[in-house]
Amino acid sequence: MAYSPLVRELIDAFRCLPGVGPKSAQRMTFALLQRDRNGAQRLARALEGAAEGVGECEQCRDLTEAPICALCRSDQRNHAVLCLVENPADIQALEEATDYRGLYFVLKGRLSPLDGIGPAELGLEVLATRFAQGVVREIILATNPTVEGEATAQYVAEMARDANIQVSRIAHGVPLGGDLEYVDSGTLSHAFAGRTHYG
Amino acid sequence: MAYSPLVRELIDAFRCLPGVGPKSAQRMTFALLQRDRNGAQRLARALEGAAEGVGECEQCRDLTEAPICALCRSDQRNHAVLCLVENPADIQALEEATDYRGLYFVLKGRLSPLDGIGPAELGLEVLATRFAQGVVREIILATNPTVEGEATAQYVAEMARDANIQVSRIAHGVPLGGDLEYVDSGTLSHAFAGRTHYG
């Protein structure tokens, strides 16, 4: 009873955002209505525009409003190297952290048969087509180090080997600045087994 | 470079929400675009509707799309009692926690001369008009127990006394379930000084 219908509707609508519960939704609603109506309208337009305009790149499945994304169109990038990631956000993380100059392929998920996510849902036939075209010479597997991410990496590695494409996997181990005593045992055993020659 | 313009714009627009930093904004954007386009469009419409439609109640300054809010129009409520709160969200909290059946008055802030917030910004002339009308017999001061909230309560208490209106202040002390050992010293000294007769 205490909220008017438009206010109630906005609080409810905010709940679709990840990590936003009833209190946060209320706080966001009051903050926008009391102090930032322009921000509210800008957010409304941005949501409308993105929800209608953004699709996926035909080549790499990244989110983009163009048929082919800016990275895949760029002649500044090495089209012979692909980096396989689970999510669009991973591209941003890699672009910020590394000087990688190749292209990407976004799975938008990981193999998870129990959830009904198989090769088709991850666009692996699109990836197979690219392998068959003969431009790609190397693929870097940057899926997450979870059971499903590992299984996905294995699956794609086999596809790549069948197409005579060089395969590598990003390194997993103790993070920089990490303390052995506090690293989880899975990471530690992985780091130990995967030790490299030193000095 | 990694994000397309519409995606970038949506991430930036999410930053206007309280408590949302670059990582959360990115997470919200990808969650909506990958899994919940309907939610995005619903949120867009709700924002647009609320930003354009919601104003403030002429009587209590609560957020509402009507000239006078549902509470102030209701004949189920006691129009002789007002509860003074800082924010619209406080009304919801009181409605849920108490069986209060009077009306409210929303300051939308607290006296804070350094920030240029004086009686006019808090709508205290509207409140003075209501006092002068003679309907209100009692006011309950429920501003927050901060220095500014306390100063605001004092200011309104004087206005009310001048208009011969009964004034009370909600109790402050050790919260239920609180442990004396861990309660901050300000609260504890307040609770000690404000002890009431028992048994």
CSV table of C-alpha atoms in Angstrom, one decimal:
chain,number,residue,atom,x,y,z
A,1,MET,CA,0.0,0.0,0.0
A,2,ALA,CA,2.8,2.4,0.8
A,3,TYR,CA,4.2,2.7,-2.7
A,4,SER,CA,2.4,4.2,-5.7
A,5,PRO,CA,2.1,1.8,-8.7
A,6,LEU,CA,4.9,3.4,-10.9
A,7,VAL,CA,7.3,3.3,-8.0
A,8,ARG,CA,6.3,-0.3,-7.1
A,9,GLU,CA,6.8,-1.4,-10.8
A,10,LEU,CA,10.3,0.2,-10.9
A,11,ILE,CA,11.4,-1.5,-7.7
A,12,ASP,CA,10.1,-4.9,-9.1
A,13,ALA,CA,11.8,-4.3,-12.5
A,14,PHE,CA,15.2,-3.7,-10.8
A,15,ARG,CA,15.0,-7.2,-9.3
A,16,CYS,CA,15.9,-8.7,-12.8
A,17,LEU,CA,19.4,-7.4,-12.3
A,18,PRO,CA,21.9,-9.9,-10.9
A,19,GLY,CA,22.8,-9.3,-7.2
A,20,VAL,CA,19.9,-6.9,-6.6
A,21,GLY,CA,17.5,-7.9,-3.8
A,22,PRO,CA,14.5,-6.0,-2.5
A,23,LYS,CA,16.5,-3.5,-0.4
A,24,SER,CA,18.9,-2.6,-3.2
A,25,ALA,CA,16.1,-2.3,-5.7
A,26,GLN,CA,14.4,0.1,-3.4
A,27,ARG,CA,17.6,2.1,-2.8
A,28,MET,CA,18.2,2.3,-6.6
A,29,THR,CA,14.6,3.4,-7.2
A,30,PHE,CA,14.7,6.2,-4.6
A,31,ALA,CA,18.2,7.3,-5.6
A,32,LEU,CA,17.1,7.8,-9.3
A,33,LEU,CA,13.7,9.3,-8.5
A,34,GLN,CA,15.0,11.7,-5.9
A,35,ARG,CA,18.3,12.8,-7.3
A,36,ASP,CA,18.9,11.6,-10.9
A,37,ARG,CA,16.0,11.6,-13.2
A,38,ASN,CA,18.3,12.3,-16.2
A,39,GLY,CA,20.3,9.2,-15.2
A,40,ALA,CA,17.0,7.2,-15.1
A,41,GLN,CA,16.0,8.3,-18.6
A,42,ARG,CA,19.5,7.7,-20.0
A,43,LEU,CA,19.5,4.2,-18.5
A,44,ALA,CA,16.0,3.6,-20.0
A,45,ARG,CA,17.2,4.6,-23.5
A,46,ALA,CA,20.4,2.6,-23.2
A,47,LEU,CA,18.4,-0.5,-22.1
A,48,GLU,CA,15.9,-0.1,-24.9
A,49,GLY,CA,18.7,0.5,-27.5
A,50,ALA,CA,20.8,-2.4,-26.4
A,51,ALA,CA,18.0,-4.9,-25.9
A,52,GLU,CA,16.8,-4.2,-29.5
A,53,GLY,CA,20.0,-3.5,-31.3
A,54,VAL,CA,22.6,-5.9,-29.9
A,55,GLY,CA,23.0,-9.3,-31.5
A,56,GLU,CA,26.0,-11.5,-31.9
A,57,CYS,CA,29.0,-11.4,-34.2
A,58,GLU,CA,28.6,-14.0,-37.0
A,59,GLN,CA,32.2,-14.9,-36.7
A,60,CYS,CA,33.0,-14.9,-33.0
A,61,ARG,CA,29.6,-14.8,-31.2
A,62,ASP,CA,30.7,-11.7,-29.2
A,63,LEU,CA,27.9,-9.2,-28.4
A,64,THR,CA,27.7,-6.5,-31.1
A,65,GLU,CA,25.1,-4.5,-33.0
A,66,ALA,CA,27.0,-5.0,-36.3
A,67,PRO,CA,26.8,-8.3,-38.3
A,68,ILE,CA,30.5,-8.8,-37.6
A,69,CYS,CA,32.2,-7.2,-34.6
A,70,ALA,CA,34.9,-4.5,-34.7
A,71,LEU,CA,37.6,-7.0,-33.6
A,72,CYS,CA,36.8,-9.5,-36.3
A,73,ARG,CA,36.7,-6.7,-38.9
A,74,SER,CA,40.0,-5.2,-37.8
A,75,ASP,CA,43.1,-5.6,-40.0
A,76,GLN,CA,45.2,-4.6,-37.0
A,77,ARG,CA,44.6,-8.1,-35.5
A,78,ASN,CA,46.2,-11.4,-36.3
A,79,HIS,CA,43.4,-13.5,-37.9
A,80,ALA,CA,45.5,-16.7,-37.7
A,81,VAL,CA,45.1,-16.9,-33.9
A,82,LEU,CA,41.9,-17.5,-32.0
A,83,CYS,CA,41.4,-17.3,-28.2
A,84,LEU,CA,38.5,-19.4,-26.9
A,85,VAL,CA,36.6,-17.8,-24.0
A,86,GLU,CA,33.3,-18.6,-22.2
A,87,ASN,CA,31.9,-15.1,-21.9
A,88,PRO,CA,32.0,-11.7,-23.6
A,89,ALA,CA,33.4,-10.2,-20.3
A,90,ASP,CA,36.4,-12.5,-20.6
A,91,ILE,CA,37.4,-10.7,-23.8
A,92,GLN,CA,37.6,-7.4,-21.9
A,93,ALA,CA,39.6,-8.9,-19.1
A,94,LEU,CA,42.1,-10.4,-21.6
A,95,GLU,CA,42.3,-7.2,-23.6
A,96,GLU,CA,43.1,-5.2,-20.5
A,97,ALA,CA,45.6,-7.6,-19.0
A,98,THR,CA,47.5,-8.9,-22.1
A,99,ASP,CA,49.0,-7.6,-25.4
A,100,TYR,CA,47.2,-10.4,-27.3
A,101,ARG,CA,46.6,-9.3,-30.9
A,102,GLY,CA,44.6,-12.2,-32.3
A,103,LEU,CA,40.9,-12.8,-32.4
A,104,TYR,CA,38.4,-14.4,-30.0
A,105,PHE,CA,35.6,-17.0,-30.1
A,106,VAL,CA,32.9,-16.7,-27.4
A,107,LEU,CA,31.2,-19.9,-26.3
A,108,LYS,CA,28.5,-18.1,-24.2
A,109,GLY,CA,28.6,-21.0,-21.8
A,110,ARG,CA,30.4,-24.3,-21.3
A,111,LEU,CA,29.6,-27.9,-22.1
A,112,SER,CA,27.1,-29.1,-19.5
A,113,PRO,CA,25.0,-32.0,-20.7
A,114,LEU,CA,22.9,-32.1,-17.5
A,115,ASP,CA,21.7,-28.5,-18.3
A,116,GLY,CA,21.1,-29.4,-21.9
A,117,ILE,CA,24.1,-27.4,-23.1
A,118,GLY,CA,25.9,-29.3,-25.9
A,119,PRO,CA,28.2,-28.3,-28.8
A,120,ALA,CA,25.3,-26.8,-30.8
A,121,GLU,CA,24.4,-24.3,-27.9
A,122,LEU,CA,28.0,-23.2,-27.8
A,123,GLY,CA,28.2,-22.5,-31.5
A,124,LEU,CA,30.9,-25.1,-32.1
A,125,GLU,CA,29.7,-25.7,-35.7
A,126,VAL,CA,30.5,-22.1,-36.4
A,127,LEU,CA,33.9,-22.7,-34.9
A,128,ALA,CA,34.3,-25.9,-37.0
A,129,THR,CA,33.5,-23.9,-40.2
A,130,ARG,CA,36.2,-21.4,-39.3
A,131,PHE,CA,38.7,-24.2,-38.7
A,132,ALA,CA,37.8,-25.6,-42.1
A,133,GLN,CA,38.4,-22.3,-43.8
A,134,GLY,CA,42.1,-22.7,-43.1
A,135,VAL,CA,42.8,-19.1,-41.9
A,136,VAL,CA,43.2,-20.1,-38.2
A,137,ARG,CA,46.6,-21.7,-37.4
A,138,GLU,CA,46.5,-21.6,-33.6
A,139,ILE,CA,43.8,-21.7,-30.8
A,140,ILE,CA,44.4,-20.6,-27.2
A,141,LEU,CA,42.0,-22.3,-24.8
A,142,ALA,CA,41.0,-19.7,-22.1
A,143,THR,CA,37.9,-21.4,-20.7
A,144,ASN,CA,37.6,-21.3,-16.9
A,145,PRO,CA,39.4,-24.0,-14.8
A,146,THR,CA,36.3,-25.7,-13.7
A,147,VAL,CA,35.2,-29.3,-14.5
A,148,GLU,CA,32.9,-28.1,-17.3
A,149,GLY,CA,35.4,-25.5,-18.6
A,150,GLU,CA,38.1,-28.2,-18.7
A,151,ALA,CA,35.8,-30.6,-20.5
A,152,THR,CA,34.9,-27.9,-23.0
A,153,ALA,CA,38.6,-27.2,-23.6
A,154,GLN,CA,39.3,-30.9,-24.2
A,155,TYR,CA,36.4,-31.1,-26.7
A,156,VAL,CA,37.6,-28.1,-28.7
A,157,ALA,CA,41.2,-29.2,-28.5
A,158,GLU,CA,40.2,-32.4,-30.3
A,159,MET,CA,38.3,-30.5,-32.9
A,160,ALA,CA,41.4,-28.4,-33.5
A,161,ARG,CA,43.8,-31.3,-33.7
A,162,ASP,CA,41.6,-32.9,-36.3
A,163,ALA,CA,41.9,-29.7,-38.3
A,164,ASN,CA,45.7,-29.6,-37.8
A,165,ILE,CA,45.5,-26.5,-35.7
A,166,GLN,CA,48.0,-25.8,-33.0
A,167,VAL,CA,46.4,-25.8,-29.5
A,168,SER,CA,47.5,-24.2,-26.2
A,169,ARG,CA,45.9,-23.8,-22.8
A,170,ILE,CA,46.4,-20.8,-20.5
A,171,ALA,CA,48.4,-21.6,-17.4
A,172,HIS,CA,46.8,-22.5,-14.1
A,173,GLY,CA,48.6,-22.4,-10.8
A,174,VAL,CA,49.3,-20.3,-7.8
A,175,PRO,CA,48.2,-16.7,-8.5
A,176,LEU,CA,50.9,-13.9,-8.3
A,177,GLY,CA,51.1,-12.6,-4.8
A,178,GLY,CA,49.3,-15.8,-3.6
A,179,ASP,CA,50.5,-17.5,-0.4
A,180,LEU,CA,51.0,-21.3,-0.7
A,181,GLU,CA,49.5,-21.8,2.8
A,182,TYR,CA,46.2,-20.3,1.7
A,183,VAL,CA,45.9,-21.5,-1.8
A,184,ASP,CA,43.2,-24.2,-2.2
A,185,SER,CA,44.5,-27.8,-2.6
A,186,GLY,CA,43.2,-28.3,-6.1
A,187,THR,CA,45.1,-25.3,-7.4
A,188,LEU,CA,48.2,-26.3,-5.4
A,189,SER,CA,48.3,-29.9,-6.7
A,190,HIS,CA,47.7,-28.5,-10.3
A,191,ALA,CA,50.5,-26.1,-9.9
A,192,PHE,CA,52.8,-28.8,-8.5
A,193,ALA,CA,52.1,-31.3,-11.3
A,194,GLY,CA,52.4,-28.6,-13.9
A,195,ARG,CA,55.8,-27.2,-12.7
A,196,THR,CA,58.1,-25.9,-15.4
A,197,HIS,CA,61.8,-25.9,-15.8
A,198,TYR,CA,63.4,-22.9,-14.0
A,199,GLY,CA,66.7,-21.1,-14.4
B,1,MET,CA,37.8,-1.1,-28.3
B,2,ALA,CA,36.4,-4.5,-27.1
B,3,TYR,CA,32.8,-3.4,-26.5
B,4,SER,CA,30.4,-2.3,-29.2
B,5,PRO,CA,28.9,1.2,-28.7
B,6,LEU,CA,25.5,0.1,-27.5
B,7,VAL,CA,27.0,-2.3,-25.0
B,8,ARG,CA,29.5,0.4,-23.8
B,9,GLU,CA,26.7,2.9,-23.4
B,10,LEU,CA,24.6,0.5,-21.3
B,11,ILE,CA,27.5,-0.3,-19.0
B,12,ASP,CA,28.1,3.4,-18.5
B,13,ALA,CA,24.4,4.1,-17.9
B,14,PHE,CA,24.3,1.5,-15.1
B,15,ARG,CA,27.0,3.4,-13.3
B,16,CYS,CA,24.3,6.0,-12.3
B,17,LEU,CA,22.9,3.4,-9.8
B,18,PRO,CA,24.1,3.6,-6.2
B,19,GLY,CA,26.6,0.9,-5.3
B,20,VAL,CA,27.2,-0.1,-8.9
B,21,GLY,CA,30.9,0.1,-10.0
B,22,PRO,CA,32.5,-0.9,-13.3
B,23,LYS,CA,32.5,-4.6,-12.7
B,24,SER,CA,28.8,-4.8,-11.5
B,25,ALA,CA,27.7,-2.6,-14.4
B,26,GLN,CA,29.4,-5.0,-16.8
B,27,ARG,CA,27.9,-8.0,-15.0
B,28,MET,CA,24.4,-6.5,-15.2
B,29,THR,CA,24.8,-5.6,-18.9
B,30,PHE,CA,25.9,-9.1,-19.9
B,31,ALA,CA,23.3,-10.8,-17.7
B,32,LEU,CA,20.5,-8.8,-19.3
B,33,LEU,CA,21.8,-9.1,-22.9
B,34,GLN,CA,22.5,-12.8,-22.7
B,35,ARG,CA,19.7,-14.1,-20.6
B,36,ASP,CA,17.0,-11.6,-20.0
B,37,ARG,CA,16.1,-9.2,-22.8
B,38,ASN,CA,12.5,-9.1,-21.7
B,39,GLY,CA,13.7,-8.0,-18.2
B,40,ALA,CA,15.8,-5.2,-19.9
B,41,GLN,CA,12.8,-3.9,-21.8
B,42,ARG,CA,10.5,-4.1,-18.8
B,43,LEU,CA,13.2,-2.2,-16.8
B,44,ALA,CA,13.4,0.4,-19.6
B,45,ARG,CA,9.7,1.0,-19.6
B,46,ALA,CA,9.5,1.2,-15.8
B,47,LEU,CA,12.3,3.7,-15.7
B,48,GLU,CA,10.8,5.8,-18.4
B,49,GLY,CA,7.3,5.7,-16.8
B,50,ALA,CA,8.6,6.5,-13.3
B,51,ALA,CA,11.0,9.2,-14.3
B,52,GLU,CA,8.2,11.0,-16.2
B,53,GLY,CA,5.2,10.2,-14.1
B,54,VAL,CA,6.3,10.2,-10.5
B,55,GLY,CA,6.1,13.5,-8.6
B,56,GLU,CA,5.6,14.3,-5.0
B,57,CYS,CA,2.4,14.3,-2.8
B,58,GLU,CA,1.2,17.9,-2.2
B,59,GLN,CA,0.5,17.0,1.5
B,60,CYS,CA,3.3,14.7,2.6
B,61,ARG,CA,6.0,15.0,-0.1
B,62,ASP,CA,6.1,11.2,-0.6
B,63,LEU,CA,6.8,9.9,-4.1
B,64,THR,CA,3.6,9.4,-6.0
B,65,GLU,CA,2.1,9.9,-9.5
B,66,ALA,CA,-1.1,11.4,-8.1
B,67,PRO,CA,-1.4,15.0,-6.8
B,68,ILE,CA,-2.1,13.5,-3.4
B,69,CYS,CA,-0.8,10.0,-2.4
B,70,ALA,CA,-2.9,7.0,-1.5
B,71,LEU,CA,-2.1,7.3,2.2
B,72,CYS,CA,-3.1,11.0,2.5
B,73,ARG,CA,-6.3,10.3,0.6
B,74,SER,CA,-7.2,7.2,2.7
B,75,ASP,CA,-10.1,7.6,5.2
B,76,GLN,CA,-8.8,4.4,6.9
B,77,ARG,CA,-5.9,6.5,8.4
B,78,ASN,CA,-5.9,8.8,11.4
B,79,HIS,CA,-5.3,12.3,9.9
B,80,ALA,CA,-4.7,13.8,13.4
B,81,VAL,CA,-1.3,12.1,13.7
B,82,LEU,CA,1.8,12.7,11.6
B,83,CYS,CA,5.1,10.8,11.5
B,84,LEU,CA,8.1,12.8,10.3
B,85,VAL,CA,10.6,10.8,8.3
B,86,GLU,CA,13.7,11.7,6.3
B,87,ASN,CA,13.1,9.4,3.2
B,88,PRO,CA,10.2,7.7,1.4
B,89,ALA,CA,11.9,4.3,2.2
B,90,ASP,CA,11.4,5.0,5.9
B,91,ILE,CA,7.6,4.9,5.4
B,92,GLN,CA,7.8,1.4,4.0
B,93,ALA,CA,10.0,0.3,6.9
B,94,LEU,CA,7.6,1.7,9.5
B,95,GLU,CA,4.5,0.3,7.7
B,96,GLU,CA,6.1,-3.1,7.7
B,97,ALA,CA,7.3,-3.0,11.3
B,98,THR,CA,4.5,-1.2,13.1
B,99,ASP,CA,0.8,-1.0,13.3
B,100,TYR,CA,0.9,2.8,12.9
B,101,ARG,CA,-2.3,4.1,11.3
B,102,GLY,CA,-1.6,7.8,11.1
B,103,LEU,CA,-0.1,9.8,8.2
B,104,TYR,CA,3.5,10.7,7.3
B,105,PHE,CA,5.5,13.7,6.3
B,106,VAL,CA,8.7,13.2,4.2
B,107,LEU,CA,11.5,15.7,4.5
B,108,LYS,CA,13.6,14.2,1.7
B,109,GLY,CA,16.7,15.0,3.6
B,110,ARG,CA,17.8,16.6,6.9
B,111,LEU,CA,18.8,20.1,7.9
B,112,SER,CA,22.4,20.5,6.8
B,113,PRO,CA,23.4,24.2,6.4
B,114,LEU,CA,26.9,23.4,5.1
B,115,ASP,CA,25.3,21.5,2.1
B,116,GLY,CA,22.8,24.4,1.6
B,117,ILE,CA,19.8,22.3,2.9
B,118,GLY,CA,17.6,24.6,5.1
B,119,PRO,CA,13.9,24.5,6.1
B,120,ALA,CA,12.8,25.5,2.6
B,121,GLU,CA,14.5,22.5,0.9
B,122,LEU,CA,12.8,20.1,3.4
B,123,GLY,CA,9.3,21.5,2.7
B,124,LEU,CA,8.9,22.8,6.2
B,125,GLU,CA,6.6,25.6,5.1
B,126,VAL,CA,4.3,22.9,3.8
B,127,LEU,CA,4.4,21.3,7.2
B,128,ALA,CA,3.8,24.7,8.9
B,129,THR,CA,0.7,25.1,6.7
B,130,ARG,CA,-0.6,21.7,7.8
B,131,PHE,CA,0.1,22.6,11.5
B,132,ALA,CA,-1.9,25.8,11.0
B,133,GLN,CA,-4.9,24.0,9.5
B,134,GLY,CA,-5.6,22.5,13.0
B,135,VAL,CA,-6.2,18.9,11.9
B,136,VAL,CA,-2.9,17.5,13.2
B,137,ARG,CA,-2.9,17.0,16.9
B,138,GLU,CA,0.3,14.9,17.3
B,139,ILE,CA,3.7,14.5,15.5
B,140,ILE,CA,6.1,11.6,16.0
B,141,LEU,CA,9.7,12.5,15.1
B,142,ALA,CA,11.3,9.5,13.3
B,143,THR,CA,14.3,11.2,11.7
B,144,ASN,CA,17.5,9.2,11.9
B,145,PRO,CA,19.6,9.4,15.2
B,146,THR,CA,22.5,11.4,13.5
B,147,VAL,CA,23.6,14.9,14.4
B,148,GLU,CA,21.6,16.4,11.4
B,149,GLY,CA,18.6,14.1,12.1
B,150,GLU,CA,18.6,15.2,15.7
B,151,ALA,CA,18.9,18.9,14.8
B,152,THR,CA,16.0,18.5,12.3
B,153,ALA,CA,13.9,16.8,15.0
B,154,GLN,CA,14.6,19.7,17.4
B,155,TYR,CA,13.7,22.3,14.7
B,156,VAL,CA,10.4,20.6,13.9
B,157,ALA,CA,9.6,20.0,17.6
B,158,GLU,CA,9.8,23.8,18.2
B,159,MET,CA,7.5,24.4,15.2
B,160,ALA,CA,5.0,21.9,16.6
B,161,ARG,CA,5.1,23.3,20.1
B,162,ASP,CA,4.5,26.8,18.8
B,163,ALA,CA,1.3,25.3,17.1
B,164,ASN,CA,0.3,23.5,20.3
B,165,ILE,CA,0.8,20.1,18.8
B,166,GLN,CA,1.9,17.2,20.9
B,167,VAL,CA,5.5,16.0,20.1
B,168,SER,CA,7.2,12.6,20.6
B,169,ARG,CA,10.4,11.1,19.4
B,170,ILE,CA,10.9,7.4,18.6
B,171,ALA,CA,13.1,5.6,21.2
B,172,HIS,CA,16.8,5.1,20.6
B,173,GLY,CA,18.9,2.5,22.5
B,174,VAL,CA,20.3,-1.0,22.4
B,175,PRO,CA,18.6,-2.8,19.5
B,176,LEU,CA,16.7,-6.0,20.3
B,177,GLY,CA,19.0,-9.0,20.3
B,178,GLY,CA,22.0,-6.6,20.6
B,179,ASP,CA,24.9,-7.5,22.8
B,180,LEU,CA,26.0,-4.7,25.2
B,181,GLU,CA,29.6,-5.6,24.6
B,182,TYR,CA,29.4,-4.9,20.9
B,183,VAL,CA,27.0,-1.9,20.9
B,184,ASP,CA,28.8,1.4,20.0
B,185,SER,CA,29.5,3.7,22.9
B,186,GLY,CA,27.2,6.5,21.6
B,187,THR,CA,24.2,4.2,21.5
B,188,LEU,CA,25.1,2.7,24.9
B,189,SER,CA,25.4,6.1,26.7
B,190,HIS,CA,22.1,7.2,25.0
B,191,ALA,CA,20.4,4.0,26.2
B,192,PHE,CA,21.8,4.4,29.7
B,193,ALA,CA,20.8,8.1,30.0
B,194,GLY,CA,17.3,7.3,28.6
B,195,ARG,CA,16.5,4.4,30.9
B,196,THR,CA,12.9,3.9,31.7
B,197,HIS,CA,11.1,2.7,34.8
B,198,TYR,CA,10.8,-1.1,34.8
B,199,GLY,CA,8.5,-3.6,36.6
